[in-house]
Short mmCIF file of C-alpha atoms in Angstrom, two decimals:
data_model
loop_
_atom_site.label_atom_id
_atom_site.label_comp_id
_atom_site.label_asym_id
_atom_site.label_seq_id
_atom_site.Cartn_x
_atom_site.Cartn_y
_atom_site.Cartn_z
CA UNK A 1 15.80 -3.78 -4.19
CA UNK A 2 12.84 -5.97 -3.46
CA UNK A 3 9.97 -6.44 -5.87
CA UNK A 4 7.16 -8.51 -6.10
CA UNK A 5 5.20 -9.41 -9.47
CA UNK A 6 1.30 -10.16 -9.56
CA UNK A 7 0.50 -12.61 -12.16
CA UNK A 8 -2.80 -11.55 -14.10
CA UNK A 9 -3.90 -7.73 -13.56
CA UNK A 10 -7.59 -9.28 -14.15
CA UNK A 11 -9.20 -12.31 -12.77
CA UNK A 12 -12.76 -13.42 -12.98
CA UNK A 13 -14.70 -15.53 -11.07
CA UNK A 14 -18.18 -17.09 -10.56
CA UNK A 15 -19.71 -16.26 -7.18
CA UNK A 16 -18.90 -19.72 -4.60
CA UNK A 17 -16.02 -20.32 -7.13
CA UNK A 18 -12.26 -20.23 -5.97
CA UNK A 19 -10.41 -17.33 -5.85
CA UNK A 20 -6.36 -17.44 -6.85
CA UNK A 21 -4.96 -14.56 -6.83
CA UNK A 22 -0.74 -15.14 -7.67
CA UNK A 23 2.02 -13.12 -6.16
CA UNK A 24 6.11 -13.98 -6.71
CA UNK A 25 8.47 -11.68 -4.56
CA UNK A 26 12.23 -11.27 -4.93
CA UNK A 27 14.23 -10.92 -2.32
CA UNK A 28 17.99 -12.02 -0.86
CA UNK A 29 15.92 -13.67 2.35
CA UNK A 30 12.39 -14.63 2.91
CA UNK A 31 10.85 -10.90 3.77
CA UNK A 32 7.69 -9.63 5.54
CA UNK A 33 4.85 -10.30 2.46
CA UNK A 34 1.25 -8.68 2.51
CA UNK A 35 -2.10 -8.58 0.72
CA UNK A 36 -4.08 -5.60 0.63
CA UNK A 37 -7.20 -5.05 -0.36
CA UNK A 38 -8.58 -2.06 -1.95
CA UNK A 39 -12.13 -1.14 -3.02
CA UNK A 40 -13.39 1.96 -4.81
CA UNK A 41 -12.57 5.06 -4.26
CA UNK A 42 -10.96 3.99 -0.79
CA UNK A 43 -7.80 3.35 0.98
CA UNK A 44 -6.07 0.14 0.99
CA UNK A 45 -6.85 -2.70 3.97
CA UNK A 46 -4.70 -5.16 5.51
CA UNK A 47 -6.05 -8.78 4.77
CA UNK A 48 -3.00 -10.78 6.01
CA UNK A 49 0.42 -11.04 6.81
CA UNK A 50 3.25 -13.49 6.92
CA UNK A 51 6.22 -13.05 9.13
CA UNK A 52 7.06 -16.60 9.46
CA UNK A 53 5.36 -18.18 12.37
CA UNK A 54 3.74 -20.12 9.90
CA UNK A 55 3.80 -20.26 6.24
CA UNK A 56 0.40 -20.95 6.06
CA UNK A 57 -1.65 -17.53 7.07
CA UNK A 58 -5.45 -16.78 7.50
CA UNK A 59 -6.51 -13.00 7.03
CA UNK A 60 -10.00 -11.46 7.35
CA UNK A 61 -12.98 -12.41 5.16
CA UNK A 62 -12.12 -15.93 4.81
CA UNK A 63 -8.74 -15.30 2.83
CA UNK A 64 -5.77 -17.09 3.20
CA UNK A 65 -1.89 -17.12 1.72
CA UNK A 66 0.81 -19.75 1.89
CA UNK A 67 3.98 -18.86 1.70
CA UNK A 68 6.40 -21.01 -0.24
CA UNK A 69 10.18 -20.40 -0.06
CA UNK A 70 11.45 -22.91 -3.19
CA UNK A 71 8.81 -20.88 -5.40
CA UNK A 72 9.07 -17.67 -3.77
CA UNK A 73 5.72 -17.05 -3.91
CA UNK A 74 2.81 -16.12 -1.78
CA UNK A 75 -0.33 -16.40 -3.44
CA UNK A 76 -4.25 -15.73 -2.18
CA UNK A 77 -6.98 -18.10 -1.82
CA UNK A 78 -10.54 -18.06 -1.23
CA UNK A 79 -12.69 -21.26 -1.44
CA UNK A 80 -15.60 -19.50 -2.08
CA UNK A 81 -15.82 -16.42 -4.25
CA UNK A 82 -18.60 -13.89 -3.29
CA UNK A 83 -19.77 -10.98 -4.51
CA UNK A 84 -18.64 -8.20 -2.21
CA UNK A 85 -15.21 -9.76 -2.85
CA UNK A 86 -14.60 -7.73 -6.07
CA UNK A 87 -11.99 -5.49 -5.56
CA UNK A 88 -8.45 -4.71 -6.51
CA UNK A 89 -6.14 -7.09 -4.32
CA UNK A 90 -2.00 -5.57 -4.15
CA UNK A 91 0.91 -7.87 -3.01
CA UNK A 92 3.46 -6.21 -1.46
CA UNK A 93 6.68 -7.38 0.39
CA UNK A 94 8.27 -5.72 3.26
CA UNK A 95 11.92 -4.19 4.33
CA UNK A 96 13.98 -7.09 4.94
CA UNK A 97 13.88 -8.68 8.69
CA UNK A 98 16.20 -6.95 11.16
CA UNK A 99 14.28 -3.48 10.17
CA UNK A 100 10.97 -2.45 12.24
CA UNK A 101 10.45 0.18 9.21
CA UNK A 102 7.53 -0.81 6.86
CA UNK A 103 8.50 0.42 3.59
CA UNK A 104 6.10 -1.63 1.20
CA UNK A 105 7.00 -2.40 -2.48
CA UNK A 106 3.64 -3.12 -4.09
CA UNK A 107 2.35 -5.08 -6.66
CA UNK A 108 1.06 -3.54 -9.95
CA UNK A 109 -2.50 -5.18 -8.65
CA UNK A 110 -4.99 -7.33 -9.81
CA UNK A 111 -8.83 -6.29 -10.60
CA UNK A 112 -11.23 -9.51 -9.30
CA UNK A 113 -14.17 -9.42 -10.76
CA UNK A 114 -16.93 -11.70 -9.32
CA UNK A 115 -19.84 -12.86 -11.64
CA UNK A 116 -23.53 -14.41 -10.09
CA UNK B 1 -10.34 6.72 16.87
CA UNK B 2 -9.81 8.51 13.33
CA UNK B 3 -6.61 6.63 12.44
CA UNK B 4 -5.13 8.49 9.19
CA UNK B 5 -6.48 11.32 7.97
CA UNK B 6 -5.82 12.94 4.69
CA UNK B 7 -6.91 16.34 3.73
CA UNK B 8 -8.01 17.35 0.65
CA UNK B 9 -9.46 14.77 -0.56
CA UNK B 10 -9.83 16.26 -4.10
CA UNK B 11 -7.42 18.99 -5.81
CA UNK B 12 -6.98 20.35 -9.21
CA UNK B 13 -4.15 22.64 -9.53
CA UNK B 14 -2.49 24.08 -12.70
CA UNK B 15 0.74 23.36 -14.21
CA UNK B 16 3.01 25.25 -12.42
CA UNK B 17 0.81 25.69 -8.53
CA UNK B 18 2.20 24.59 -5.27
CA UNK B 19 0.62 22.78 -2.67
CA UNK B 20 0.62 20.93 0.70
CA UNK B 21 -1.26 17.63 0.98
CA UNK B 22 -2.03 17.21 5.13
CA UNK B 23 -1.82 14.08 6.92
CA UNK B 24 -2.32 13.27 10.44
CA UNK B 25 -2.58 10.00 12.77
CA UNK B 26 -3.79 9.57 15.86
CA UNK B 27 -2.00 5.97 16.71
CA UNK B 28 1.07 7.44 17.81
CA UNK B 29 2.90 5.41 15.22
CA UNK B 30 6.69 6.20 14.82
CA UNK B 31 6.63 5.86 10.71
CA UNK B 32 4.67 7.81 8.27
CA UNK B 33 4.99 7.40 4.41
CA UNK B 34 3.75 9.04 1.51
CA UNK B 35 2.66 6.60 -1.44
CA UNK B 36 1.26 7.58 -5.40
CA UNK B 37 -1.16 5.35 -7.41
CA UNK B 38 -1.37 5.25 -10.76
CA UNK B 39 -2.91 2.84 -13.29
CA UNK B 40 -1.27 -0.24 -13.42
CA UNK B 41 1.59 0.44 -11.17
CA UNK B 42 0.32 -0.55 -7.83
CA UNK B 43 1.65 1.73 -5.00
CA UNK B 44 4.94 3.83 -5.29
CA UNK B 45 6.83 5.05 -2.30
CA UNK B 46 7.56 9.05 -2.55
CA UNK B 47 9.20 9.70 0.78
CA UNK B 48 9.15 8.57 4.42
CA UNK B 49 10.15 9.64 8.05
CA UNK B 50 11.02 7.67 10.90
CA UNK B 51 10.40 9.79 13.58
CA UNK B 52 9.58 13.42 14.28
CA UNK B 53 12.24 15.40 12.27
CA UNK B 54 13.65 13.18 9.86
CA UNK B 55 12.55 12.13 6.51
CA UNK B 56 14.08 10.35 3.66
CA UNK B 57 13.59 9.57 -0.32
CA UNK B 58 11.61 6.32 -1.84
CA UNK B 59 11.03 5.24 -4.61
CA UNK B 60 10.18 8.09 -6.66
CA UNK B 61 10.56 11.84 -4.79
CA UNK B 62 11.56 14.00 -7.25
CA UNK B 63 9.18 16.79 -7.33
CA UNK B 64 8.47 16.17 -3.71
CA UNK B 65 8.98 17.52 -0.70
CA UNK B 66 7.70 16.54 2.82
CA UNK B 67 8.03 17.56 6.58
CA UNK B 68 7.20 15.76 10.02
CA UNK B 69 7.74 18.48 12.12
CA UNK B 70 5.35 17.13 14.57
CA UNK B 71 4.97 13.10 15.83
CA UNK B 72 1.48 12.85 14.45
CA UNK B 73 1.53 15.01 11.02
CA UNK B 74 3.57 14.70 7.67
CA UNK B 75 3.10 16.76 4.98
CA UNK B 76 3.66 16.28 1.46
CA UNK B 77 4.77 19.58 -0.70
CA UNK B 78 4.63 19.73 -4.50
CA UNK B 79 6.20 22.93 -5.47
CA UNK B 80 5.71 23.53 -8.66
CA UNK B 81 3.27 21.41 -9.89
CA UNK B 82 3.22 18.78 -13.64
CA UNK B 83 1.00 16.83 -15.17
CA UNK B 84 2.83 13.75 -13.94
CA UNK B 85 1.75 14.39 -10.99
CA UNK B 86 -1.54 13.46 -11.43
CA UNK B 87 -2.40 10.61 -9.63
CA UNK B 88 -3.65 9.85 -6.56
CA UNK B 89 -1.99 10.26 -3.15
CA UNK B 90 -2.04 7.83 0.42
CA UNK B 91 -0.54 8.71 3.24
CA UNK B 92 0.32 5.78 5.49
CA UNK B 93 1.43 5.14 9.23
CA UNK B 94 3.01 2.35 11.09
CA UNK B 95 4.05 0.80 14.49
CA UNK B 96 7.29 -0.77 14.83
CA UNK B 97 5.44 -4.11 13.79
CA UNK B 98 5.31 -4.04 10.21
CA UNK B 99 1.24 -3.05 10.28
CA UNK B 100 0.80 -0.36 7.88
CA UNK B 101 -2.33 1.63 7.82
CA UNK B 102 -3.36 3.88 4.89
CA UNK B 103 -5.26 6.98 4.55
CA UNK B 104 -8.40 7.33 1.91
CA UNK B 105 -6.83 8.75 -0.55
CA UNK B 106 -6.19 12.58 -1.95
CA UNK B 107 -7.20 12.61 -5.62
CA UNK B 108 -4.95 15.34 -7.45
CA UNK B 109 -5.11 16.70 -10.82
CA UNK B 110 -2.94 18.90 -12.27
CA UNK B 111 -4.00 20.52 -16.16
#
């Protein structure tokens, strides 16, 4: 079964800091890999997604991921933190290629907090 | 353009209720999955369909039911409801490229 671990359930930042938010995945072969965003009391939105045209990938709001097969991670950067950034931010890695089904595995999350 | 649509929002049943949780999209997507949330765990698969008429188990179903008896709808059944069931509920849709798109959410509370 895939799985994908979220280093740090909490991370804090100063506003115009950088945001890293970590993410390892296990899997047989390099899957589909997400980050979602999700902020109070609503559903969860799509920031970016890599399906291997290039490992590095740019989502919405200035976020971006890079996808690294030797560490099997995909983590999330931000260069500059700001304050309608604060959310909770979930990993999650797709069914493995060959499948057009999009059965996520999630992340247990992480909380950013952004201080002025 | 309402994409996906969950209905109630809010619910407090009683050990021991039934209900239905509604979903509907209006991207004629071919998938539709039902996930929980609960503090801490991220997002849990319960059960999802590939096309009108089928359905299948995740992660964690039991206590679950669902139906997709129409393309656009799929509806999530607790029949006798527990307090581990509290949590909160997203419905989800997608095409056949990997985009997901979630619901807001159907809070539900069972005392």
């Amino acid at each position: 079964a895939q799985s994908v671990t979220q280093l740090g359930s909490h991370v804090s930042v100063s506003e115009g800091a950088l945001v890293l938010l970590r993410c390892n995945y296990s899997s047989s072969v390099p899957p589909y890999l997400f980050w979602y965003v999700q902020y109070p009391n609503q559903g969860l939105q799509l920031l970016l997604k890599y399906t291997s045209a290039a490992t590095l990938v740019k989502g919405i709001n200035g976020f971006e991921a890079e996808f690294k097969k030797s560490e099997t991670s995909f983590h999330l950067t931000k260069p500059s933190a700001h304050m309608s950034d604060a959310a909770e931010y979930f990993c999650a890695v797709s069914d493995e290629r060959g499948s057009t089904l999009g059965r996520l595995y999630f992340g247990r999350g992480t909380q950013l907090t952004v201080w002025p | 353009n309402a994409g996906v649509t969950q209905t109630p929002k809010f619910r407090v049943l009683k050990t021991g209720q039934s209900m239905t949780l509604l979903c509907a999209q209006d991207m004629n997507h071919e998938y539709m999955y039902w996930y929980r949330q609960d503090p801490g765990m991220g997002l849990r698969l319960i059960h999802y369909s590939v096309g009108e008429g089928t359905t299948a188990k995740g992660e964690v179903p039991d206590g679950y039911n669902v139906s997709r008896l129409k393309k656009q709808n799929f509806l999530l059944g607790l029949e006798s409801a527990a307090p581990s069931q509290t949590s909160v509920y997203f419905c989800a849709s997608s095409p056949r490229d990997h985009r997901t798109f979630f619901g807001q959410g159907t809070r539900l509370t069972v005392v």
